[in-house]
Short mmCIF file of N, CA, C and O in Angstrom, two decimals:
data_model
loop_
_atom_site.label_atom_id
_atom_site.label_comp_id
_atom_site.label_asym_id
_atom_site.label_seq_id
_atom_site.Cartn_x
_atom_site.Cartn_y
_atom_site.Cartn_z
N UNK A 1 255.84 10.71 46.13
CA UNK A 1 254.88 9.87 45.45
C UNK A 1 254.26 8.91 46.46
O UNK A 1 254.95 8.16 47.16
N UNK A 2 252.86 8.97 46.52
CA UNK A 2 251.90 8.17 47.61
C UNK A 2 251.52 7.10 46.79
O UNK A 2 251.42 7.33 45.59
N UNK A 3 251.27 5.85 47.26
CA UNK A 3 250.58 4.71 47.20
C UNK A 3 248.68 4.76 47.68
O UNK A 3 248.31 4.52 48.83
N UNK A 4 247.70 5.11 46.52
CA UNK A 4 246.53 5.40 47.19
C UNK A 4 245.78 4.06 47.29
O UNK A 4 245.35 3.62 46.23
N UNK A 5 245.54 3.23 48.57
CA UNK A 5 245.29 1.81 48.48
C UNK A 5 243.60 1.97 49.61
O UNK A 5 243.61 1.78 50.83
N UNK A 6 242.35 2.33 48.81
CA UNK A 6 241.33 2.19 49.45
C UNK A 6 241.10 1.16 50.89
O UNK A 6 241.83 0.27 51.32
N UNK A 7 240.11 1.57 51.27
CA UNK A 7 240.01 0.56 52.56
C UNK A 7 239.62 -0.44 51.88
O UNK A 7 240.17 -1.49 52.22
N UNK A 8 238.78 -0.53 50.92
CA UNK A 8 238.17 -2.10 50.63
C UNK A 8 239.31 -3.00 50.12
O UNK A 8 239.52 -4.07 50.69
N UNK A 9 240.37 -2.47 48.63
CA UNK A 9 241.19 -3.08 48.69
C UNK A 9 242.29 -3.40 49.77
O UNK A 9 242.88 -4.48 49.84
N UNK A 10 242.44 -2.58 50.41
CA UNK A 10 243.55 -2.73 51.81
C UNK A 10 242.78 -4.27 52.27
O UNK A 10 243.24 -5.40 52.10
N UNK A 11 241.52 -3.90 52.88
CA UNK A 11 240.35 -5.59 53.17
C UNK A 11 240.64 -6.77 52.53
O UNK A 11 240.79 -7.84 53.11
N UNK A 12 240.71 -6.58 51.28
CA UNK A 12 241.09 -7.71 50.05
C UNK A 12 242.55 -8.04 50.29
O UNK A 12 242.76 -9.22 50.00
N UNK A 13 243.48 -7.49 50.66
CA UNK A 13 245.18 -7.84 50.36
C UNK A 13 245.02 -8.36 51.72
O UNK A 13 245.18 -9.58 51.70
N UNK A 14 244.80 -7.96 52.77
CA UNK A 14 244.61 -8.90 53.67
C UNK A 14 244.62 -10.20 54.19
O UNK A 14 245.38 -11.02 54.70
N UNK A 15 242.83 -9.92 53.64
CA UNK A 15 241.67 -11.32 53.40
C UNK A 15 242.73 -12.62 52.24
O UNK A 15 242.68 -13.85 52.34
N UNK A 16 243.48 -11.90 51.38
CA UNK A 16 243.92 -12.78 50.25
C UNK A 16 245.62 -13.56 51.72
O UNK A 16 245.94 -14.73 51.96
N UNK A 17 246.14 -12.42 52.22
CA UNK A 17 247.40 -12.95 52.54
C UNK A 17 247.44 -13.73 53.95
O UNK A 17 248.43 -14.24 54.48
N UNK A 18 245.97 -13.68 54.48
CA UNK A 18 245.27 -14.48 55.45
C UNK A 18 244.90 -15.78 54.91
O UNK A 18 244.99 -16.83 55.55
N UNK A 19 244.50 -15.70 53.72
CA UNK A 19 243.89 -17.33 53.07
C UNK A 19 245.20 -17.96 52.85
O UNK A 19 245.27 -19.19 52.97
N UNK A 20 246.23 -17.32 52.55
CA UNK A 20 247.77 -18.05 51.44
C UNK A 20 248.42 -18.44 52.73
O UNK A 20 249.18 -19.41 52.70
N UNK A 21 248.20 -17.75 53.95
CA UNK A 21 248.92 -18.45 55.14
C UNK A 21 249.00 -19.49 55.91
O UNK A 21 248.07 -19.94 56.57
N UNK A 22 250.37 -20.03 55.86
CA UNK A 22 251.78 -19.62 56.18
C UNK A 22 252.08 -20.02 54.81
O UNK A 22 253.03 -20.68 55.21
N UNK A 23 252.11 -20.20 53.66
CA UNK A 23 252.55 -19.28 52.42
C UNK A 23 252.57 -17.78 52.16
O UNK A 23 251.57 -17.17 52.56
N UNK A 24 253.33 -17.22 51.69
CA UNK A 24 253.58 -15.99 51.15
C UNK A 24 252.60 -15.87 49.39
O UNK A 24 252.80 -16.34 48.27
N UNK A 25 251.42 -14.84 50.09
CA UNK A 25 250.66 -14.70 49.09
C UNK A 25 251.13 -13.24 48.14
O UNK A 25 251.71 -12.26 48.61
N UNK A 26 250.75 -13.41 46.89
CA UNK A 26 251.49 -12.34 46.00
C UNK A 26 250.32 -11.66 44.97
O UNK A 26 249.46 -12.46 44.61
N UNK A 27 250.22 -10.57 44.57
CA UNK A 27 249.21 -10.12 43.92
C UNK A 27 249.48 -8.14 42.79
O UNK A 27 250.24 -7.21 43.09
N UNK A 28 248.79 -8.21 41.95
CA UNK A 28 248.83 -6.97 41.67
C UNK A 28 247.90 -6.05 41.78
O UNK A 28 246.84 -6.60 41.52
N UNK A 29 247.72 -4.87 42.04
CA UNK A 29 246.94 -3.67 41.64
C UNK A 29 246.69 -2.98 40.44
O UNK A 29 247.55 -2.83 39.58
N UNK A 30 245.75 -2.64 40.39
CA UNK A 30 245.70 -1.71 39.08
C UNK A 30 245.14 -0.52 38.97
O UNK A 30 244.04 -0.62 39.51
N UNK A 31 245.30 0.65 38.54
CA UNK A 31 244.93 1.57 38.80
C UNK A 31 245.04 2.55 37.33
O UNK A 31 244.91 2.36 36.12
N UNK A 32 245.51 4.23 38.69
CA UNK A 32 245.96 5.26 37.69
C UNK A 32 246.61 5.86 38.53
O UNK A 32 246.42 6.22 39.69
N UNK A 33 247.70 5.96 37.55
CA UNK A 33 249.38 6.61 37.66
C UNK A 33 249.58 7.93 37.52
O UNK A 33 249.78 8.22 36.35
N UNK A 34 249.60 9.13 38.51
CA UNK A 34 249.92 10.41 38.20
C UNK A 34 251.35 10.83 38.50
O UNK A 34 252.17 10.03 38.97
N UNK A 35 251.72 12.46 38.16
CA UNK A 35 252.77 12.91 39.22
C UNK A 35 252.44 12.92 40.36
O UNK A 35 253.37 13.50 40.93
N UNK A 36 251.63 12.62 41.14
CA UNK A 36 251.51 12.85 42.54
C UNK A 36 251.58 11.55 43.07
O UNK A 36 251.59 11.50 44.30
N UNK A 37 251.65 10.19 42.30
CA UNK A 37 251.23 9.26 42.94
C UNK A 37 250.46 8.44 42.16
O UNK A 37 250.11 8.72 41.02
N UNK A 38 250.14 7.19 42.91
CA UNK A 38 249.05 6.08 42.21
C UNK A 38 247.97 5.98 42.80
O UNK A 38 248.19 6.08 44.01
N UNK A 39 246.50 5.77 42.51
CA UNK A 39 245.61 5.23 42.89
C UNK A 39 245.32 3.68 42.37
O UNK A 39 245.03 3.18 41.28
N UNK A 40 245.50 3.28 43.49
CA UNK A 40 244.56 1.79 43.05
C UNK A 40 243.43 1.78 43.40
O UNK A 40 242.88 2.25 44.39
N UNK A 41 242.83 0.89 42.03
CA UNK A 41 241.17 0.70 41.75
C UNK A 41 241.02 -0.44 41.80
O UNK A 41 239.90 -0.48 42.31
N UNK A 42 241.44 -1.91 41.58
CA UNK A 42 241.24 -3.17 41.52
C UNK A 42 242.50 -4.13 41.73
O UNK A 42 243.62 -3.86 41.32
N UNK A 43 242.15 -5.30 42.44
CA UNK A 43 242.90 -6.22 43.30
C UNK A 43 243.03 -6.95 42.59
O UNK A 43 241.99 -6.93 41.94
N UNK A 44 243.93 -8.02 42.03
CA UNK A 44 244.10 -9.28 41.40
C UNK A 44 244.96 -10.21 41.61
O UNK A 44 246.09 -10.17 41.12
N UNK A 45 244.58 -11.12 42.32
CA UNK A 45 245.19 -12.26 43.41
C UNK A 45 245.89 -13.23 42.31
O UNK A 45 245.17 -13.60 41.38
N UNK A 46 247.15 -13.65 42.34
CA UNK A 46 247.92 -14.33 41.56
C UNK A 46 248.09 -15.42 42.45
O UNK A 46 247.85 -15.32 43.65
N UNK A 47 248.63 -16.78 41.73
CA UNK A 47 248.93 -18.38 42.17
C UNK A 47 250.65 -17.42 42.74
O UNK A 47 251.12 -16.32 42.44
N UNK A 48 250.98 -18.26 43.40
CA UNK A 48 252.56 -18.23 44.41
C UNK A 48 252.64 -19.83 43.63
O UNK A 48 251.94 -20.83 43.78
N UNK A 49 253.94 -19.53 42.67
CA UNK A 49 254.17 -20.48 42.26
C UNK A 49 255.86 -21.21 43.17
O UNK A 49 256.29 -22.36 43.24
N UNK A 50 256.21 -20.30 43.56
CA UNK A 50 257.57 -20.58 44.34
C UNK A 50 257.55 -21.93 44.53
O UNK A 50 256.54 -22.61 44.72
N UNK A 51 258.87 -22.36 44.48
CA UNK A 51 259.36 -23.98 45.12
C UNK A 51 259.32 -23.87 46.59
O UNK A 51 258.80 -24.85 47.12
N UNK A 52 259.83 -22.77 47.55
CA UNK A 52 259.17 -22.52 48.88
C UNK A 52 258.31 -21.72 49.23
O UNK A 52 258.84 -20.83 49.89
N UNK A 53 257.45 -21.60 49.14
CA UNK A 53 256.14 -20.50 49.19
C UNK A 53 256.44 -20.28 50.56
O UNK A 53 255.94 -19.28 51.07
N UNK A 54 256.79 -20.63 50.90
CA UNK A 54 256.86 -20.09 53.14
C UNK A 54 257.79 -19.11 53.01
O UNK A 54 257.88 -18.26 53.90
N UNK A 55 258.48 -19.08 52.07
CA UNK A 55 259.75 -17.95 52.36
C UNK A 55 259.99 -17.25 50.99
O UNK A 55 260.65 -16.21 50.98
N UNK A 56 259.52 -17.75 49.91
CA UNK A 56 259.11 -16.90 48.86
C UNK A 56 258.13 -16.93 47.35
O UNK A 56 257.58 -17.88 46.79
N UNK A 57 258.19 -15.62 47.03
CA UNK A 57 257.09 -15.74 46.34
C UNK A 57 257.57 -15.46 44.65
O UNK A 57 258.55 -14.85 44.22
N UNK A 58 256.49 -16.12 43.96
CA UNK A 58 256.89 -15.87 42.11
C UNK A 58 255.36 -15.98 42.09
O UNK A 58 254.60 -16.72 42.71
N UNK A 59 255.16 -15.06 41.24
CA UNK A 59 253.94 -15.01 40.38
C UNK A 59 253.79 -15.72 39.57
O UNK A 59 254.70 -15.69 38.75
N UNK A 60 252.74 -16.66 39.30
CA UNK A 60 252.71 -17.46 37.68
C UNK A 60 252.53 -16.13 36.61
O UNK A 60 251.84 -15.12 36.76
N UNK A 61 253.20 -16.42 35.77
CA UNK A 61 253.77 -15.47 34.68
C UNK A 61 252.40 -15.33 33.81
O UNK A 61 252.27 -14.31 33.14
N UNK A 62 251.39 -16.31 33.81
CA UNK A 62 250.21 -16.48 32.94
C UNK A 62 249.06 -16.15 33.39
O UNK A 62 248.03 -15.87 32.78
N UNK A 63 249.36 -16.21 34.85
CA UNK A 63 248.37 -15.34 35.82
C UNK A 63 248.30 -13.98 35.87
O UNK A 63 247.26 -13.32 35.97
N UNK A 64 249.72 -13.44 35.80
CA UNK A 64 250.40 -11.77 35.64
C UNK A 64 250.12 -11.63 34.27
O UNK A 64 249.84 -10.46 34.00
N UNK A 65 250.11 -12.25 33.49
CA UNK A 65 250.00 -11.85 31.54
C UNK A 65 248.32 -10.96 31.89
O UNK A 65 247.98 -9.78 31.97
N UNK A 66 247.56 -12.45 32.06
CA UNK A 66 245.49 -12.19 32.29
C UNK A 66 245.68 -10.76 32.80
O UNK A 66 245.41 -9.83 32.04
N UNK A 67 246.26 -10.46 34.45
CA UNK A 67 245.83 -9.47 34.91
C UNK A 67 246.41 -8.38 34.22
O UNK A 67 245.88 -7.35 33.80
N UNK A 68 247.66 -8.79 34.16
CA UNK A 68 248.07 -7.10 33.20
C UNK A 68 246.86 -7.07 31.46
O UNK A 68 246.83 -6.07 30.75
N UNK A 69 246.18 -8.13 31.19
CA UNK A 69 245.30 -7.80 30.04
C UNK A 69 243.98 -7.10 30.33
O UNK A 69 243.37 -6.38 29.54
N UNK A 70 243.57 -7.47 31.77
CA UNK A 70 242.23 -7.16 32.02
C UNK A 70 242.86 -5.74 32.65
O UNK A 70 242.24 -4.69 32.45
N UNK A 71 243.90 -5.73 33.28
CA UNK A 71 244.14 -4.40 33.53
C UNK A 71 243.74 -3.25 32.14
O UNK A 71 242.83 -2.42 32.08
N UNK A 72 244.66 -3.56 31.23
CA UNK A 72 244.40 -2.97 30.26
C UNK A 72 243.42 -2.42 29.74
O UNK A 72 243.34 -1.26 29.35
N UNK A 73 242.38 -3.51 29.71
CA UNK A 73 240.90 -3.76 28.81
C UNK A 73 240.28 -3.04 29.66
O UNK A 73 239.36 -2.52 29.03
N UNK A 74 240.24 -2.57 31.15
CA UNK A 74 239.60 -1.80 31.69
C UNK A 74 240.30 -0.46 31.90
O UNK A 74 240.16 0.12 32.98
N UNK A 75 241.03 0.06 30.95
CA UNK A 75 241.83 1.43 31.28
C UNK A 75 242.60 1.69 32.51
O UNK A 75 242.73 2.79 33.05
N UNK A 76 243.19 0.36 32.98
CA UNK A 76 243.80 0.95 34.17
C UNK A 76 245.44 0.42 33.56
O UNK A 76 245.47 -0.14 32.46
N UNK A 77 246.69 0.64 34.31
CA UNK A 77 247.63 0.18 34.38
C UNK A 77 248.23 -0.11 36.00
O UNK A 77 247.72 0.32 37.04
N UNK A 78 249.52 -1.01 35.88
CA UNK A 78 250.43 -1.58 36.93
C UNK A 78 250.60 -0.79 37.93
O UNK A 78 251.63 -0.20 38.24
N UNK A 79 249.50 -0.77 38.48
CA UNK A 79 250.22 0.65 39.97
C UNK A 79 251.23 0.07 41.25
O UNK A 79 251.70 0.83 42.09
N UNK A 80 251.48 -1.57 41.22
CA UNK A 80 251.67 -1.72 42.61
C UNK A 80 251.43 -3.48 42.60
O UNK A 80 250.40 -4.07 42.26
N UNK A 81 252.64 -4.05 43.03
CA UNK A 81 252.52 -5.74 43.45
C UNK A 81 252.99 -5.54 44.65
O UNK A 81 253.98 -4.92 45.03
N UNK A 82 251.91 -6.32 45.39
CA UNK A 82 252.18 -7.12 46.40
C UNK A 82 252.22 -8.73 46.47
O UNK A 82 251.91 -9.63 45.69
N UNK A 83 252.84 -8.68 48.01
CA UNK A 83 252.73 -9.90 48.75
C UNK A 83 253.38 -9.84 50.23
O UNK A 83 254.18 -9.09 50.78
N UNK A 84 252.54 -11.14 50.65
CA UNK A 84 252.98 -10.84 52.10
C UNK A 84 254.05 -11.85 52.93
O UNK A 84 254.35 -12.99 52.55
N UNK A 85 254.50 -11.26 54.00
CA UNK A 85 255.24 -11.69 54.97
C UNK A 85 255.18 -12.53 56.44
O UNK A 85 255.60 -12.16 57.53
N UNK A 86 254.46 -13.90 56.06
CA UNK A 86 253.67 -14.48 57.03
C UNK A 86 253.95 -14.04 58.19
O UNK A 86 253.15 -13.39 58.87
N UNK A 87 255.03 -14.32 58.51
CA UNK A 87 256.31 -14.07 60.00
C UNK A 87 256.87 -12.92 59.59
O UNK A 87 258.07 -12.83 59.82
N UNK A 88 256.31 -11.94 59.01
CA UNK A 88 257.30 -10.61 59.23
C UNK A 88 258.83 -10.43 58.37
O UNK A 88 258.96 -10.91 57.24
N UNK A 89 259.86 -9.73 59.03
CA UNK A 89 259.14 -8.59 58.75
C UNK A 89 258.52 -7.91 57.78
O UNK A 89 258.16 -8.61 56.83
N UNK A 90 258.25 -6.66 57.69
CA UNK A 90 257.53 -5.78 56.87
C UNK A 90 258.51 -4.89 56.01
O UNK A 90 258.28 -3.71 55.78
N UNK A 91 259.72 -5.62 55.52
CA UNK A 91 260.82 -5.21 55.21
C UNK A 91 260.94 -6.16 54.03
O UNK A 91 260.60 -7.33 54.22
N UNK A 92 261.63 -5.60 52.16
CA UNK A 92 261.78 -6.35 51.89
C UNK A 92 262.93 -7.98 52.05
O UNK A 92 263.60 -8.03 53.08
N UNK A 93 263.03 -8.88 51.29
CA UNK A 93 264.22 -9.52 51.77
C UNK A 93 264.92 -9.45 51.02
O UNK A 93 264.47 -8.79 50.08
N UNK A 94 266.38 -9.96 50.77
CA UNK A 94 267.36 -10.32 49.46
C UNK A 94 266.49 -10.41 48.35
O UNK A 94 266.17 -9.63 47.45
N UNK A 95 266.20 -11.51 48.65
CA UNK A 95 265.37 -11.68 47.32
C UNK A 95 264.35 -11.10 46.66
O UNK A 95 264.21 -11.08 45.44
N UNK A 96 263.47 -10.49 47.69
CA UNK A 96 262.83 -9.08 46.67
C UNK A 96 263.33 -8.57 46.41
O UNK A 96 262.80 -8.11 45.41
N UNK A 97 264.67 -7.91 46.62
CA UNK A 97 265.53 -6.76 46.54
C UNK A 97 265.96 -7.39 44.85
O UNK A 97 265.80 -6.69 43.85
N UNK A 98 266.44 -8.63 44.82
CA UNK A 98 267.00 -8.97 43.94
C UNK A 98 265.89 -9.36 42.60
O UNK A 98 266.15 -9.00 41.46
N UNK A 99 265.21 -9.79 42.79
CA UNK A 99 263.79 -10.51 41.74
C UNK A 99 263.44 -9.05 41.24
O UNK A 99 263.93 -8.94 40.11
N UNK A 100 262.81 -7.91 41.58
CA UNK A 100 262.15 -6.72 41.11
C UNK A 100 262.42 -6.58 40.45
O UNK A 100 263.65 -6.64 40.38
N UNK A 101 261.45 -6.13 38.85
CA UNK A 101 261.58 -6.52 38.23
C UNK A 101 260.67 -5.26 37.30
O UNK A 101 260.95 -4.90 36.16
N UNK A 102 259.67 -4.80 38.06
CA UNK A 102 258.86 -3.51 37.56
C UNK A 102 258.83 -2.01 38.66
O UNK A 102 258.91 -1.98 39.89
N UNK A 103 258.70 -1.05 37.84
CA UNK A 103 259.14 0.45 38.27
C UNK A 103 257.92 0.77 38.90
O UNK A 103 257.53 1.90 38.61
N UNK A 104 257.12 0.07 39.75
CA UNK A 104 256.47 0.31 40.66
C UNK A 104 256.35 0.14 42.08
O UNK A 104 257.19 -0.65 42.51
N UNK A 105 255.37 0.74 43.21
CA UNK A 105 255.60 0.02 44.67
C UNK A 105 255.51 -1.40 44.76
O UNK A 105 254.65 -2.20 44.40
N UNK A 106 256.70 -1.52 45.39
CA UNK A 106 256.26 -3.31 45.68
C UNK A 106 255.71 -3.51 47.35
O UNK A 106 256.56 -3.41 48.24
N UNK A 107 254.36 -3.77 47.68
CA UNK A 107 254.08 -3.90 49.18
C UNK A 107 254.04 -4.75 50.06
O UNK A 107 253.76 -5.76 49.42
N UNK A 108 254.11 -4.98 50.92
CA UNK A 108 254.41 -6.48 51.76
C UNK A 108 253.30 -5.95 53.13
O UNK A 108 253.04 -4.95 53.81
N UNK A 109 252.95 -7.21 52.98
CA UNK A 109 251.81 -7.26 54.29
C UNK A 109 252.78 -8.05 54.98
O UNK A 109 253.62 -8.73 54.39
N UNK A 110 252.64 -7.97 56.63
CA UNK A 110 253.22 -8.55 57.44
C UNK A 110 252.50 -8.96 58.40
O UNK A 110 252.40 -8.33 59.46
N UNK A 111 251.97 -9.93 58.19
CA UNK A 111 250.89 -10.85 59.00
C UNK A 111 251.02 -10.83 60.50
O UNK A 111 250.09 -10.83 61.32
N UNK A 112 252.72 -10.83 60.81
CA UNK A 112 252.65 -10.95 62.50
C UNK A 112 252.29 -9.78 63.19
O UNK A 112 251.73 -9.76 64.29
N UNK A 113 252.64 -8.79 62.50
CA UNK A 113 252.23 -7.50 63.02
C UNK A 113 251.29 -6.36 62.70
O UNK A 113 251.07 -5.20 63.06
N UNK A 114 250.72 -7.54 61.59
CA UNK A 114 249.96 -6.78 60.80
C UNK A 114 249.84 -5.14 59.91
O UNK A 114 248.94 -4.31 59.92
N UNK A 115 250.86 -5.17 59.38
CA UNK A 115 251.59 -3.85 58.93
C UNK A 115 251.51 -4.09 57.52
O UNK A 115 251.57 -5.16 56.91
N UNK A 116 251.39 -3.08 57.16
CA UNK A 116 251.06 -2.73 55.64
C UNK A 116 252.16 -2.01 55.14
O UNK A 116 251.89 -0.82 55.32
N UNK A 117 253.28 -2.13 54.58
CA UNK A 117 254.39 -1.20 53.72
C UNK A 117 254.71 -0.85 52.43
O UNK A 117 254.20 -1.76 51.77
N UNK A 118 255.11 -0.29 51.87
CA UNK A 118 255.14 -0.61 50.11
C UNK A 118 256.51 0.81 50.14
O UNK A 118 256.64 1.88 50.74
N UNK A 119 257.50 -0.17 48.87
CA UNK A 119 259.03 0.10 48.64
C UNK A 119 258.69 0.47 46.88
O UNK A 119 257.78 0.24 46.08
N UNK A 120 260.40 1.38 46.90
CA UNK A 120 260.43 1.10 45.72
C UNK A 120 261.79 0.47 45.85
O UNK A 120 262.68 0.83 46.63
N UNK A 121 261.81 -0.72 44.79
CA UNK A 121 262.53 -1.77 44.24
C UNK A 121 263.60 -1.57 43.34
O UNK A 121 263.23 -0.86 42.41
N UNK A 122 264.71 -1.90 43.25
CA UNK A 122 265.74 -2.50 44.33
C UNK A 122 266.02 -1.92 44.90
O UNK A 122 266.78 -2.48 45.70
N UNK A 123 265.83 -0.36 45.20
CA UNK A 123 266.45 0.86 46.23
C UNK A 123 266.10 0.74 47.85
O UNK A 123 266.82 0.98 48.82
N UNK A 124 264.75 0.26 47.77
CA UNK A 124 264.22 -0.17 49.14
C UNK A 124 263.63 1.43 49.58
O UNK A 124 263.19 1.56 50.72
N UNK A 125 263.64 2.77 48.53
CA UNK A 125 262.84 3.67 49.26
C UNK A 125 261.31 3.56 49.56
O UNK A 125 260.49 3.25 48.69
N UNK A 126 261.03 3.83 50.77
CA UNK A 126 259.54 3.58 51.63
C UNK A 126 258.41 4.86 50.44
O UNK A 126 258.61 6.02 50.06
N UNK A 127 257.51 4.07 50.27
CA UNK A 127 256.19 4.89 49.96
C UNK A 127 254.91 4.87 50.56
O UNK A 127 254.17 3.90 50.69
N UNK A 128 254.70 6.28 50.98
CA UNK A 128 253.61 5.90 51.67
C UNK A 128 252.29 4.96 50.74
O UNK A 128 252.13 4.42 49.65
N UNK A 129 251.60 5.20 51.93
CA UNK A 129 249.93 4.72 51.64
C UNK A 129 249.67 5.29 52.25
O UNK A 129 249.96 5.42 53.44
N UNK A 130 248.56 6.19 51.10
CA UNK A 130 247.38 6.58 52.44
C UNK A 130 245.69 5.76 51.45
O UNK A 130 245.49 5.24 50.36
N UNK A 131 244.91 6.09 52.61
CA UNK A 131 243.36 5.89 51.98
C UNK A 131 243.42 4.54 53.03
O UNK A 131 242.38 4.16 53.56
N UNK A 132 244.16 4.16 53.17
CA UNK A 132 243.72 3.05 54.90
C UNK A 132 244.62 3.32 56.07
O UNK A 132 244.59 4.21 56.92
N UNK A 133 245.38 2.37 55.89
CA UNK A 133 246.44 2.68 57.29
C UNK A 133 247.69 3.37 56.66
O UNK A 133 248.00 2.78 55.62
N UNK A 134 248.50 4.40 56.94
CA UNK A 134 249.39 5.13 56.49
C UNK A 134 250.22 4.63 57.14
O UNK A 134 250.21 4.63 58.37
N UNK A 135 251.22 4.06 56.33
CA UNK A 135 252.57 3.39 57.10
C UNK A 135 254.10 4.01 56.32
O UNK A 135 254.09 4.29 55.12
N UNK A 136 255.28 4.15 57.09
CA UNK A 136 256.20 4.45 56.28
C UNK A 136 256.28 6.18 56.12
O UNK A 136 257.12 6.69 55.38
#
């Protein structure tokens, strides 16, 4: 199962985990879900509500409600949350391992090295991406 993450959105998760830095910025995708894999179609940048945003991230829950509604309202569903890893690595940590929470890729941008990855949660198996940089 592939992670299909266009160049423009790949641009956007970026551009978003470049603005949140040195906070850890967090966000969902939305798409369509096959046997072969997900395509994502649209980006939706969530508040990092964390008590340490430098070292981790929580979604505002009311921010995730909106996007999973507009997800909806536009026929797409949950393909994929991210967030990134100011300082690396491109690996999840404890605490992603432990917080996950939905049966999708979870991806982490890693700002120092600029690496793009996406897991599945809590197992930590690697999924690719393709449609920008293929990592994993």
């Amino acid at each position: 199962m592939a992670l299909l993450l266009p160049p423009p959105l790949e641009a956007a998760l970026w551009a978003h985990a470049e603005r949140e830095a040195p906070r850890e910025c967090v966000g969902a995708l939305g798409g369509h879900a096959g046997p072969e894999g997900a395509e994502a179609v649209a980006l939706y940048p969530l508040s990092n509500i964390a008590p340490d945003p430098e070292r981790h991230y929580l979604a505002d829950p009311g921010h995730l409600l909106r996007a999973l509604r507009a997800m909806h309202a536009g026929g797409l569903t949950l393909v994929a949350l991210y967030h990134s890893h100011p300082h690396g690595p491109a690996r999840p940590s404890p605490t992603d391992l432990r917080l996950a929470a939905y049966p999708v890729p979870y991806v982490i941008a890693d700002l120092s090295t600029r690496t793009l990855v996406a897991y599945r949660l809590p197992g930590g198996e690697t999924v690719p991406i393709v449609g920008g940089r293929e990592e994993g």
